[in-house]
JSON list of C-alpha atoms in Angstrom, two decimals:
[
{"chain": "X", "resi": 98, "resn": "MET", "atom": "CA", "xyz": [79.94, 41.10, 101.87]},
{"chain": "X", "resi": 99, "resn": "HIS", "atom": "CA", "xyz": [81.40, 42.14, 98.52]},
{"chain": "X", "resi": 100, "resn": "PHE", "atom": "CA", "xyz": [79.36, 41.94, 95.53]},
{"chain": "X", "resi": 101, "resn": "ALA", "atom": "CA", "xyz": [81.95, 42.43, 92.62]},
{"chain": "X", "resi": 102, "resn": "PRO", "atom": "CA", "xyz": [81.46, 38.98, 90.83]},
{"chain": "X", "resi": 103, "resn": "VAL", "atom": "CA", "xyz": [77.56, 39.51, 90.78]},
{"chain": "X", "resi": 104, "resn": "TYR", "atom": "CA", "xyz": [77.89, 43.01, 88.72]},
{"chain": "X", "resi": 105, "resn": "PRO", "atom": "CA", "xyz": [78.48, 41.23, 85.33]},
{"chain": "X", "resi": 106, "resn": "TRP", "atom": "CA", "xyz": [75.65, 39.05, 85.69]},
{"chain": "X", "resi": 107, "resn": "LEU", "atom": "CA", "xyz": [73.33, 41.97, 86.74]},
{"chain": "X", "resi": 108, "resn": "TYR", "atom": "CA", "xyz": [74.49, 43.95, 83.75]},
{"chain": "X", "resi": 109, "resn": "GLN", "atom": "CA", "xyz": [73.25, 41.30, 81.51]},
{"chain": "X", "resi": 110, "resn": "ILE", "atom": "CA", "xyz": [70.08, 41.09, 83.01]},
{"chain": "X", "resi": 111, "resn": "LEU", "atom": "CA", "xyz": [69.42, 44.88, 83.79]},
{"chain": "X", "resi": 112, "resn": "LYS", "atom": "CA", "xyz": [70.34, 45.99, 80.41]},
{"chain": "X", "resi": 113, "resn": "PRO", "atom": "CA", "xyz": [67.85, 44.36, 78.33]},
{"chain": "X", "resi": 114, "resn": "THR", "atom": "CA", "xyz": [65.14, 44.96, 81.15]},
{"chain": "X", "resi": 115, "resn": "PHE", "atom": "CA", "xyz": [65.73, 48.76, 81.18]},
{"chain": "X", "resi": 116, "resn": "PRO", "atom": "CA", "xyz": [66.61, 49.62, 77.44]},
{"chain": "X", "resi": 117, "resn": "SER", "atom": "CA", "xyz": [66.09, 53.56, 77.97]},
{"chain": "X", "resi": 118, "resn": "CYS", "atom": "CA", "xyz": [69.16, 53.73, 80.11]},
{"chain": "X", "resi": 119, "resn": "LEU", "atom": "CA", "xyz": [72.53, 54.03, 78.77]},
{"chain": "X", "resi": 120, "resn": "TRP", "atom": "CA", "xyz": [74.62, 50.91, 80.05]},
{"chain": "X", "resi": 121, "resn": "SER", "atom": "CA", "xyz": [77.18, 50.62, 77.46]},
{"chain": "X", "resi": 122, "resn": "GLY", "atom": "CA", "xyz": [78.51, 52.14, 74.05]},
{"chain": "X", "resi": 123, "resn": "SER", "atom": "CA", "xyz": [78.42, 50.06, 70.65]},
{"chain": "X", "resi": 124, "resn": "GLN", "atom": "CA", "xyz": [79.92, 46.82, 70.43]},
{"chain": "X", "resi": 125, "resn": "ALA", "atom": "CA", "xyz": [81.27, 47.55, 66.96]},
{"chain": "X", "resi": 126, "resn": "SER", "atom": "CA", "xyz": [83.47, 50.37, 68.18]},
{"chain": "X", "resi": 127, "resn": "ASN", "atom": "CA", "xyz": [86.70, 50.02, 70.46]},
{"chain": "X", "resi": 128, "resn": "THR", "atom": "CA", "xyz": [85.54, 53.04, 72.42]},
{"chain": "X", "resi": 129, "resn": "ILE", "atom": "CA", "xyz": [85.30, 53.03, 76.46]},
{"chain": "X", "resi": 130, "resn": "ALA", "atom": "CA", "xyz": [84.03, 55.32, 78.71]},
{"chain": "X", "resi": 131, "resn": "LEU", "atom": "CA", "xyz": [86.02, 55.81, 82.29]},
{"chain": "X", "resi": 132, "resn": "THR", "atom": "CA", "xyz": [83.21, 57.45, 84.83]},
{"chain": "X", "resi": 133, "resn": "PHE", "atom": "CA", "xyz": [83.73, 58.84, 88.35]},
{"chain": "X", "resi": 134, "resn": "ASP", "atom": "CA", "xyz": [81.26, 58.92, 90.93]},
{"chain": "X", "resi": 135, "resn": "ASP", "atom": "CA", "xyz": [81.00, 61.12, 94.20]},
{"chain": "X", "resi": 136, "resn": "GLY", "atom": "CA", "xyz": [83.16, 63.79, 93.49]},
{"chain": "X", "resi": 137, "resn": "PRO", "atom": "CA", "xyz": [84.59, 66.36, 93.41]},
{"chain": "X", "resi": 138, "resn": "HIS", "atom": "CA", "xyz": [87.22, 65.91, 96.00]},
{"chain": "X", "resi": 139, "resn": "PRO", "atom": "CA", "xyz": [90.22, 68.33, 96.65]},
{"chain": "X", "resi": 140, "resn": "ASN", "atom": "CA", "xyz": [92.86, 65.93, 96.82]},
{"chain": "X", "resi": 141, "resn": "TYR", "atom": "CA", "xyz": [91.49, 62.62, 95.01]},
{"chain": "X", "resi": 142, "resn": "THR", "atom": "CA", "xyz": [90.13, 64.41, 92.07]},
{"chain": "X", "resi": 143, "resn": "GLN", "atom": "CA", "xyz": [93.21, 66.74, 91.82]},
{"chain": "X", "resi": 144, "resn": "LYS", "atom": "CA", "xyz": [95.17, 63.61, 91.39]},
{"chain": "X", "resi": 145, "resn": "LEU", "atom": "CA", "xyz": [93.11, 61.85, 89.18]},
{"chain": "X", "resi": 146, "resn": "LEU", "atom": "CA", "xyz": [93.11, 65.14, 86.77]},
{"chain": "X", "resi": 147, "resn": "GLU", "atom": "CA", "xyz": [97.05, 64.93, 86.65]},
{"chain": "X", "resi": 148, "resn": "VAL", "atom": "CA", "xyz": [97.05, 61.24, 85.42]},
{"chain": "X", "resi": 149, "resn": "LEU", "atom": "CA", "xyz": [94.11, 61.99, 82.84]},
{"chain": "X", "resi": 150, "resn": "ALA", "atom": "CA", "xyz": [96.07, 64.91, 81.27]},
{"chain": "X", "resi": 151, "resn": "LYS", "atom": "CA", "xyz": [99.44, 62.73, 81.02]},
{"chain": "X", "resi": 152, "resn": "TYR", "atom": "CA", "xyz": [97.56, 60.13, 78.79]},
{"chain": "X", "resi": 153, "resn": "SER", "atom": "CA", "xyz": [95.01, 62.83, 77.22]},
{"chain": "X", "resi": 154, "resn": "VAL", "atom": "CA", "xyz": [92.35, 60.65, 78.33]},
{"chain": "X", "resi": 155, "resn": "GLN", "atom": "CA", "xyz": [88.73, 61.74, 78.42]},
{"chain": "X", "resi": 156, "resn": "GLY", "atom": "CA", "xyz": [86.81, 61.43, 81.78]},
{"chain": "X", "resi": 157, "resn": "ASN", "atom": "CA", "xyz": [83.13, 61.58, 82.76]},
{"chain": "X", "resi": 158, "resn": "PHE", "atom": "CA", "xyz": [82.28, 62.89, 86.28]},
{"chain": "X", "resi": 159, "resn": "PHE", "atom": "CA", "xyz": [79.23, 62.31, 88.29]},
{"chain": "X", "resi": 160, "resn": "TRP", "atom": "CA", "xyz": [79.01, 64.79, 90.75]},
{"chain": "X", "resi": 161, "resn": "LEU", "atom": "CA", "xyz": [77.37, 65.50, 94.15]},
{"chain": "X", "resi": 162, "resn": "GLY", "atom": "CA", "xyz": [75.94, 68.79, 94.55]},
{"chain": "X", "resi": 163, "resn": "ARG", "atom": "CA", "xyz": [76.87, 69.14, 98.30]},
{"chain": "X", "resi": 164, "resn": "CYS", "atom": "CA", "xyz": [80.57, 68.24, 97.32]},
{"chain": "X", "resi": 165, "resn": "VAL", "atom": "CA", "xyz": [80.88, 70.69, 94.25]},
{"chain": "X", "resi": 166, "resn": "GLU", "atom": "CA", "xyz": [79.50, 73.49, 96.69]},
{"chain": "X", "resi": 167, "resn": "ARG", "atom": "CA", "xyz": [82.70, 72.88, 98.85]},
{"chain": "X", "resi": 168, "resn": "TYR", "atom": "CA", "xyz": [84.97, 72.28, 96.07]},
{"chain": "X", "resi": 169, "resn": "GLN", "atom": "CA", "xyz": [84.26, 74.55, 93.59]},
{"chain": "X", "resi": 170, "resn": "GLN", "atom": "CA", "xyz": [87.92, 75.39, 92.44]},
{"chain": "X", "resi": 171, "resn": "THR", "atom": "CA", "xyz": [88.44, 71.70, 91.74]},
{"chain": "X", "resi": 172, "resn": "ALA", "atom": "CA", "xyz": [84.92, 71.39, 90.01]},
{"chain": "X", "resi": 173, "resn": "ARG", "atom": "CA", "xyz": [85.99, 74.27, 87.74]},
{"chain": "X", "resi": 174, "resn": "GLU", "atom": "CA", "xyz": [89.14, 72.66, 86.78]},
{"chain": "X", "resi": 175, "resn": "VAL", "atom": "CA", "xyz": [87.55, 69.43, 85.81]},
{"chain": "X", "resi": 176, "resn": "TYR", "atom": "CA", "xyz": [85.20, 71.50, 83.53]},
{"chain": "X", "resi": 177, "resn": "GLN", "atom": "CA", "xyz": [88.12, 73.58, 82.03]},
{"chain": "X", "resi": 178, "resn": "GLN", "atom": "CA", "xyz": [90.04, 70.16, 81.37]},
{"chain": "X", "resi": 179, "resn": "GLY", "atom": "CA", "xyz": [87.01, 69.22, 78.70]},
{"chain": "X", "resi": 180, "resn": "HIS", "atom": "CA", "xyz": [85.64, 66.29, 81.05]},
{"chain": "X", "resi": 181, "resn": "TRP", "atom": "CA", "xyz": [82.04, 65.57, 80.58]},
{"chain": "X", "resi": 182, "resn": "LEU", "atom": "CA", "xyz": [79.48, 66.13, 83.53]},
{"chain": "X", "resi": 183, "resn": "GLY", "atom": "CA", "xyz": [76.90, 64.28, 84.83]},
{"chain": "X", "resi": 184, "resn": "LEU", "atom": "CA", "xyz": [74.50, 64.45, 88.24]},
{"chain": "X", "resi": 185, "resn": "HIS", "atom": "CA", "xyz": [74.69, 62.12, 91.21]},
{"chain": "X", "resi": 186, "resn": "GLY", "atom": "CA", "xyz": [72.20, 63.90, 93.36]},
{"chain": "X", "resi": 187, "resn": "TYR", "atom": "CA", "xyz": [72.66, 66.88, 95.58]},
{"chain": "X", "resi": 188, "resn": "THR", "atom": "CA", "xyz": [73.43, 64.26, 98.46]},
{"chain": "X", "resi": 189, "resn": "HIS", "atom": "CA", "xyz": [73.93, 60.57, 97.98]},
{"chain": "X", "resi": 190, "resn": "GLN", "atom": "CA", "xyz": [70.33, 59.69, 98.75]},
{"chain": "X", "resi": 191, "resn": "SER", "atom": "CA", "xyz": [68.97, 56.48, 97.11]},
{"chain": "X", "resi": 192, "resn": "PHE", "atom": "CA", "xyz": [66.37, 57.98, 94.51]},
{"chain": "X", "resi": 193, "resn": "PRO", "atom": "CA", "xyz": [63.67, 55.44, 95.24]},
{"chain": "X", "resi": 194, "resn": "THR", "atom": "CA", "xyz": [63.40, 56.39, 98.69]},
{"chain": "X", "resi": 195, "resn": "LEU", "atom": "CA", "xyz": [62.66, 60.25, 97.85]},
{"chain": "X", "resi": 196, "resn": "SER", "atom": "CA", "xyz": [59.11, 61.56, 96.70]},
{"chain": "X", "resi": 197, "resn": "ARG", "atom": "CA", "xyz": [58.45, 63.00, 93.42]},
{"chain": "X", "resi": 198, "resn": "GLU", "atom": "CA", "xyz": [58.88, 66.48, 94.46]},
{"chain": "X", "resi": 199, "resn": "GLU", "atom": "CA", "xyz": [62.12, 65.51, 96.72]},
{"chain": "X", "resi": 200, "resn": "LEU", "atom": "CA", "xyz": [63.66, 63.87, 93.81]},
{"chain": "X", "resi": 201, "resn": "HIS", "atom": "CA", "xyz": [62.91, 66.85, 91.33]},
{"chain": "X", "resi": 202, "resn": "LYS", "atom": "CA", "xyz": [64.36, 69.29, 94.18]},
{"chain": "X", "resi": 203, "resn": "ASN", "atom": "CA", "xyz": [67.55, 67.02, 94.55]},
{"chain": "X", "resi": 204, "resn": "LEU", "atom": "CA", "xyz": [68.49, 67.24, 90.84]},
{"chain": "X", "resi": 205, "resn": "GLN", "atom": "CA", "xyz": [67.76, 70.74, 90.24]},
{"chain": "X", "resi": 206, "resn": "GLU", "atom": "CA", "xyz": [69.79, 71.52, 93.40]},
{"chain": "X", "resi": 207, "resn": "ASN", "atom": "CA", "xyz": [72.46, 69.41, 91.96]},
{"chain": "X", "resi": 208, "resn": "GLN", "atom": "CA", "xyz": [72.49, 71.21, 88.71]},
{"chain": "X", "resi": 209, "resn": "ASN", "atom": "CA", "xyz": [72.62, 74.64, 90.21]},
{"chain": "X", "resi": 210, "resn": "ALA", "atom": "CA", "xyz": [75.51, 73.82, 92.49]},
{"chain": "X", "resi": 211, "resn": "ILE", "atom": "CA", "xyz": [77.49, 72.82, 89.16]},
{"chain": "X", "resi": 212, "resn": "PHE", "atom": "CA", "xyz": [76.21, 76.12, 87.37]},
{"chain": "X", "resi": 213, "resn": "THR", "atom": "CA", "xyz": [77.26, 78.14, 90.34]},
{"chain": "X", "resi": 214, "resn": "ALA", "atom": "CA", "xyz": [80.63, 76.67, 90.83]},
{"chain": "X", "resi": 215, "resn": "LEU", "atom": "CA", "xyz": [81.24, 76.72, 87.00]},
{"chain": "X", "resi": 216, "resn": "GLU", "atom": "CA", "xyz": [80.25, 80.40, 87.06]},
{"chain": "X", "resi": 217, "resn": "LEU", "atom": "CA", "xyz": [77.53, 79.69, 84.24]},
{"chain": "X", "resi": 218, "resn": "ASP", "atom": "CA", "xyz": [74.29, 81.44, 83.74]},
{"chain": "X", "resi": 219, "resn": "LYS", "atom": "CA", "xyz": [71.24, 78.85, 83.31]},
{"chain": "X", "resi": 220, "resn": "LYS", "atom": "CA", "xyz": [69.61, 81.29, 80.97]},
{"chain": "X", "resi": 221, "resn": "THR", "atom": "CA", "xyz": [72.48, 82.92, 78.87]},
{"chain": "X", "resi": 222, "resn": "SER", "atom": "CA", "xyz": [75.00, 80.34, 78.99]},
{"chain": "X", "resi": 223, "resn": "ILE", "atom": "CA", "xyz": [75.51, 78.82, 75.06]},
{"chain": "X", "resi": 224, "resn": "LEU", "atom": "CA", "xyz": [75.67, 75.30, 76.01]},
{"chain": "X", "resi": 225, "resn": "PRO", "atom": "CA", "xyz": [74.99, 71.84, 74.48]},
{"chain": "X", "resi": 226, "resn": "THR", "atom": "CA", "xyz": [71.23, 70.60, 75.22]},
{"chain": "X", "resi": 227, "resn": "SER", "atom": "CA", "xyz": [72.83, 67.53, 76.64]},
{"chain": "X", "resi": 228, "resn": "PHE", "atom": "CA", "xyz": [74.72, 69.48, 78.99]},
{"chain": "X", "resi": 229, "resn": "LEU", "atom": "CA", "xyz": [74.23, 68.13, 82.89]},
{"chain": "X", "resi": 230, "resn": "ARG", "atom": "CA", "xyz": [71.53, 66.03, 81.79]},
{"chain": "X", "resi": 231, "resn": "ASP", "atom": "CA", "xyz": [73.17, 62.63, 82.15]},
{"chain": "X", "resi": 232, "resn": "VAL", "atom": "CA", "xyz": [72.03, 61.38, 85.74]},
{"chain": "X", "resi": 233, "resn": "ARG", "atom": "CA", "xyz": [73.40, 58.09, 87.74]},
{"chain": "X", "resi": 234, "resn": "PRO", "atom": "CA", "xyz": [71.37, 57.30, 90.54]},
{"chain": "X", "resi": 235, "resn": "PRO", "atom": "CA", "xyz": [73.41, 56.80, 93.83]},
{"chain": "X", "resi": 236, "resn": "ASN", "atom": "CA", "xyz": [74.15, 53.27, 94.54]},
{"chain": "X", "resi": 237, "resn": "GLY", "atom": "CA", "xyz": [72.66, 52.33, 91.05]},
{"chain": "X", "resi": 238, "resn": "LEU", "atom": "CA", "xyz": [69.47, 52.03, 92.64]},
{"chain": "X", "resi": 239, "resn": "PHE", "atom": "CA", "xyz": [66.44, 53.11, 90.56]},
{"chain": "X", "resi": 240, "resn": "THR", "atom": "CA", "xyz": [62.78, 51.91, 89.96]},
{"chain": "X", "resi": 241, "resn": "PRO", "atom": "CA", "xyz": [60.65, 52.21, 86.68]},
{"chain": "X", "resi": 242, "resn": "ARG", "atom": "CA", "xyz": [59.02, 54.97, 88.34]},
{"chain": "X", "resi": 243, "resn": "THR", "atom": "CA", "xyz": [62.54, 56.57, 88.86]},
{"chain": "X", "resi": 244, "resn": "LEU", "atom": "CA", "xyz": [63.42, 56.41, 85.25]},
{"chain": "X", "resi": 245, "resn": "GLN", "atom": "CA", "xyz": [59.86, 57.72, 84.07]},
{"chain": "X", "resi": 246, "resn": "LEU", "atom": "CA", "xyz": [60.45, 60.90, 86.23]},
{"chain": "X", "resi": 247, "resn": "LEU", "atom": "CA", "xyz": [64.09, 61.12, 84.81]},
{"chain": "X", "resi": 248, "resn": "GLN", "atom": "CA", "xyz": [62.86, 61.17, 81.34]},
{"chain": "X", "resi": 249, "resn": "GLN", "atom": "CA", "xyz": [59.89, 63.30, 82.07]},
{"chain": "X", "resi": 250, "resn": "TRP", "atom": "CA", "xyz": [62.21, 65.98, 83.36]},
{"chain": "X", "resi": 251, "resn": "ASN", "atom": "CA", "xyz": [64.46, 65.34, 80.21]},
{"chain": "X", "resi": 252, "resn": "TYR", "atom": "CA", "xyz": [67.23, 63.76, 81.90]},
{"chain": "X", "resi": 253, "resn": "ARG", "atom": "CA", "xyz": [68.96, 60.53, 80.66]},
{"chain": "X", "resi": 254, "resn": "PRO", "atom": "CA", "xyz": [69.71, 57.69, 83.12]},
{"chain": "X", "resi": 255, "resn": "VAL", "atom": "CA", "xyz": [73.42, 56.34, 82.97]},
{"chain": "X", "resi": 256, "resn": "MET", "atom": "CA", "xyz": [74.29, 53.34, 84.38]},
{"chain": "X", "resi": 257, "resn": "TRP", "atom": "CA", "xyz": [77.49, 50.67, 84.03]},
{"chain": "X", "resi": 258, "resn": "SER", "atom": "CA", "xyz": [78.73, 47.73, 82.41]},
{"chain": "X", "resi": 259, "resn": "VAL", "atom": "CA", "xyz": [81.86, 47.19, 84.38]},
{"chain": "X", "resi": 260, "resn": "VAL", "atom": "CA", "xyz": [81.76, 47.73, 88.32]},
{"chain": "X", "resi": 261, "resn": "PRO", "atom": "CA", "xyz": [85.18, 46.50, 90.17]},
{"chain": "X", "resi": 262, "resn": "GLU", "atom": "CA", "xyz": [83.82, 47.85, 93.59]},
{"chain": "X", "resi": 263, "resn": "ASP", "atom": "CA", "xyz": [86.88, 50.08, 94.19]},
{"chain": "X", "resi": 264, "resn": "TRP", "atom": "CA", "xyz": [84.76, 51.81, 97.02]},
{"chain": "X", "resi": 265, "resn": "VAL", "atom": "CA", "xyz": [85.57, 48.94, 99.58]},
{"chain": "X", "resi": 266, "resn": "ALA", "atom": "CA", "xyz": [89.29, 49.68, 98.64]},
{"chain": "X", "resi": 267, "resn": "PRO", "atom": "CA", "xyz": [90.20, 46.12, 97.83]},
{"chain": "X", "resi": 268, "resn": "GLY", "atom": "CA", "xyz": [93.50, 47.16, 96.55]},
{"chain": "X", "resi": 269, "resn": "VAL", "atom": "CA", "xyz": [94.83, 48.78, 93.23]},
{"chain": "X", "resi": 270, "resn": "ASN", "atom": "CA", "xyz": [95.98, 45.72, 91.51]},
{"chain": "X", "resi": 271, "resn": "THR", "atom": "CA", "xyz": [92.63, 43.99, 92.34]},
{"chain": "X", "resi": 272, "resn": "VAL", "atom": "CA", "xyz": [90.56, 46.69, 90.96]},
{"chain": "X", "resi": 273, "resn": "VAL", "atom": "CA", "xyz": [92.73, 47.08, 87.62]},
{"chain": "X", "resi": 274, "resn": "GLN", "atom": "CA", "xyz": [92.48, 43.12, 87.17]},
{"chain": "X", "resi": 275, "resn": "ARG", "atom": "CA", "xyz": [88.91, 43.35, 87.55]},
{"chain": "X", "resi": 276, "resn": "VAL", "atom": "CA", "xyz": [88.43, 45.82, 85.07]},
{"chain": "X", "resi": 277, "resn": "LEU", "atom": "CA", "xyz": [90.85, 44.59, 82.36]},
{"chain": "X", "resi": 278, "resn": "LYS", "atom": "CA", "xyz": [88.96, 41.17, 82.80]},
{"chain": "X", "resi": 279, "resn": "GLN", "atom": "CA", "xyz": [85.60, 42.78, 82.18]},
{"chain": "X", "resi": 280, "resn": "VAL", "atom": "CA", "xyz": [86.45, 45.33, 79.72]},
{"chain": "X", "resi": 281, "resn": "ARG", "atom": "CA", "xyz": [84.91, 45.04, 76.01]},
{"chain": "X", "resi": 282, "resn": "ASN", "atom": "CA", "xyz": [84.00, 47.63, 73.30]},
{"chain": "X", "resi": 283, "resn": "GLY", "atom": "CA", "xyz": [81.49, 50.09, 74.80]},
{"chain": "X", "resi": 284, "resn": "SER", "atom": "CA", "xyz": [82.52, 49.39, 78.24]},
{"chain": "X", "resi": 285, "resn": "VAL", "atom": "CA", "xyz": [81.16, 52.05, 80.67]},
{"chain": "X", "resi": 286, "resn": "ILE", "atom": "CA", "xyz": [83.65, 51.80, 83.63]},
{"chain": "X", "resi": 287, "resn": "VAL", "atom": "CA", "xyz": [82.81, 52.92, 87.27]},
{"chain": "X", "resi": 288, "resn": "LEU", "atom": "CA", "xyz": [85.34, 54.08, 89.52]},
{"chain": "X", "resi": 289, "resn": "HIS", "atom": "CA", "xyz": [84.99, 56.88, 92.43]},
{"chain": "X", "resi": 290, "resn": "ASP", "atom": "CA", "xyz": [87.05, 60.02, 93.32]},
{"chain": "X", "resi": 291, "resn": "GLY", "atom": "CA", "xyz": [85.00, 60.78, 96.50]},
{"chain": "X", "resi": 292, "resn": "ASN", "atom": "CA", "xyz": [85.64, 59.76, 100.29]},
{"chain": "X", "resi": 293, "resn": "LEU", "atom": "CA", "xyz": [84.83, 56.16, 99.18]},
{"chain": "X", "resi": 294, "resn": "GLY", "atom": "CA", "xyz": [87.25, 54.66, 96.88]},
{"chain": "X", "resi": 295, "resn": "GLY", "atom": "CA", "xyz": [88.76, 58.08, 95.93]},
{"chain": "X", "resi": 296, "resn": "GLU", "atom": "CA", "xyz": [92.32, 57.47, 97.76]},
{"chain": "X", "resi": 297, "resn": "ASP", "atom": "CA", "xyz": [93.13, 54.93, 95.39]},
{"chain": "X", "resi": 298, "resn": "VAL", "atom": "CA", "xyz": [91.74, 56.31, 92.14]},
{"chain": "X", "resi": 299, "resn": "SER", "atom": "CA", "xyz": [94.58, 58.01, 90.76]},
{"chain": "X", "resi": 300, "resn": "ARG", "atom": "CA", "xyz": [96.90, 54.98, 91.00]},
{"chain": "X", "resi": 301, "resn": "ILE", "atom": "CA", "xyz": [94.14, 52.77, 89.67]},
{"chain": "X", "resi": 302, "resn": "VAL", "atom": "CA", "xyz": [93.97, 54.73, 86.69]},
{"chain": "X", "resi": 303, "resn": "ALA", "atom": "CA", "xyz": [97.63, 55.49, 86.05]},
{"chain": "X", "resi": 304, "resn": "GLU", "atom": "CA", "xyz": [97.91, 51.26, 86.06]},
{"chain": "X", "resi": 305, "resn": "LEU", "atom": "CA", "xyz": [94.73, 50.77, 84.03]},
{"chain": "X", "resi": 306, "resn": "VAL", "atom": "CA", "xyz": [95.16, 53.36, 80.99]},
{"chain": "X", "resi": 307, "resn": "PRO", "atom": "CA", "xyz": [98.52, 52.22, 79.55]},
{"chain": "X", "resi": 308, "resn": "PRO", "atom": "CA", "xyz": [97.19, 48.57, 78.96]},
{"chain": "X", "resi": 309, "resn": "LEU", "atom": "CA", "xyz": [93.71, 49.63, 77.67]},
{"chain": "X", "resi": 310, "resn": "LEU", "atom": "CA", "xyz": [95.74, 52.01, 75.14]},
{"chain": "X", "resi": 311, "resn": "ASP", "atom": "CA", "xyz": [97.97, 49.11, 74.18]},
{"chain": "X", "resi": 312, "resn": "GLN", "atom": "CA", "xyz": [94.63, 47.03, 73.28]},
{"chain": "X", "resi": 313, "resn": "GLY", "atom": "CA", "xyz": [93.59, 49.80, 71.03]},
{"chain": "X", "resi": 314, "resn": "TYR", "atom": "CA", "xyz": [90.79, 51.28, 73.06]},
{"chain": "X", "resi": 315, "resn": "GLN", "atom": "CA", "xyz": [90.01, 54.91, 72.99]},
{"chain": "X", "resi": 316, "resn": "PHE", "atom": "CA", "xyz": [88.37, 56.76, 75.83]},
{"chain": "X", "resi": 317, "resn": "VAL", "atom": "CA", "xyz": [85.28, 58.55, 75.07]},
{"chain": "X", "resi": 318, "resn": "SER", "atom": "CA", "xyz": [82.62, 61.07, 76.50]},
{"chain": "X", "resi": 319, "resn": "LEU", "atom": "CA", "xyz": [79.17, 59.39, 77.48]},
{"chain": "X", "resi": 320, "resn": "GLU", "atom": "CA", "xyz": [77.79, 61.87, 74.89]},
{"chain": "X", "resi": 321, "resn": "GLN", "atom": "CA", "xyz": [79.40, 59.73, 71.95]},
{"chain": "X", "resi": 322, "resn": "PHE", "atom": "CA", "xyz": [77.76, 56.72, 73.44]},
{"chain": "X", "resi": 323, "resn": "TRP", "atom": "CA", "xyz": [74.43, 58.57, 73.54]},
{"chain": "X", "resi": 324, "resn": "GLN", "atom": "CA", "xyz": [74.75, 59.59, 69.99]},
{"chain": "X", "resi": 325, "resn": "GLN", "atom": "CA", "xyz": [75.88, 55.76, 68.97]},
{"chain": "X", "resi": 326, "resn": "LYS", "atom": "CA", "xyz": [73.02, 54.76, 70.96]},
{"chain": "X", "resi": 327, "resn": "LEU", "atom": "CA", "xyz": [70.43, 57.03, 69.47]},
{"chain": "X", "resi": 328, "resn": "GLY", "atom": "CA", "xyz": [72.04, 57.18, 66.01]}
]
């Protein structure tokens, strides 16, 4: 069963219910954020990077620690090209199923895998305080307790406003049309560059970006959306 028609309604309900999460940017600004979950992948992410570079588009990547460990070179290329990085867990386990200790370890291992791949030292690297603090729960599943723990550990929960359900591979055109129909100022668009959905992601973005640019949208990092939210 596909749930693509349900996500816009869920967004309207969940955003005011859980205001501590980042669901979208400012409606007063023509900025949008392209986000990618479940990577990095040695083929899908590489092809995606080529499209993003072609259009000078900022991307936001929520990585699985295990994938980062396997494909460190790809992770470094994403970082070196200036894209924003976030955490998606060490493995794709739903956060509500984990104990407090398991969740904390999961996120630390996720973060450590990225620091290692990027050849950064946690203690000595000069990085923004927000570096690797954005967390998107796998499958978008969380509870109030999950959010409480994330905030207690100084992580920032990031959700979504446009979910075209690309992971079920409905076809490039279907995904593109779903996004174009739903996109608004401040939209946070969820796509995937991992094993599920990643095969089409570069073609989706290649077809999606030109009409969005023509409509006057600017692609930004989630850090800019946090500044809009907190500023």
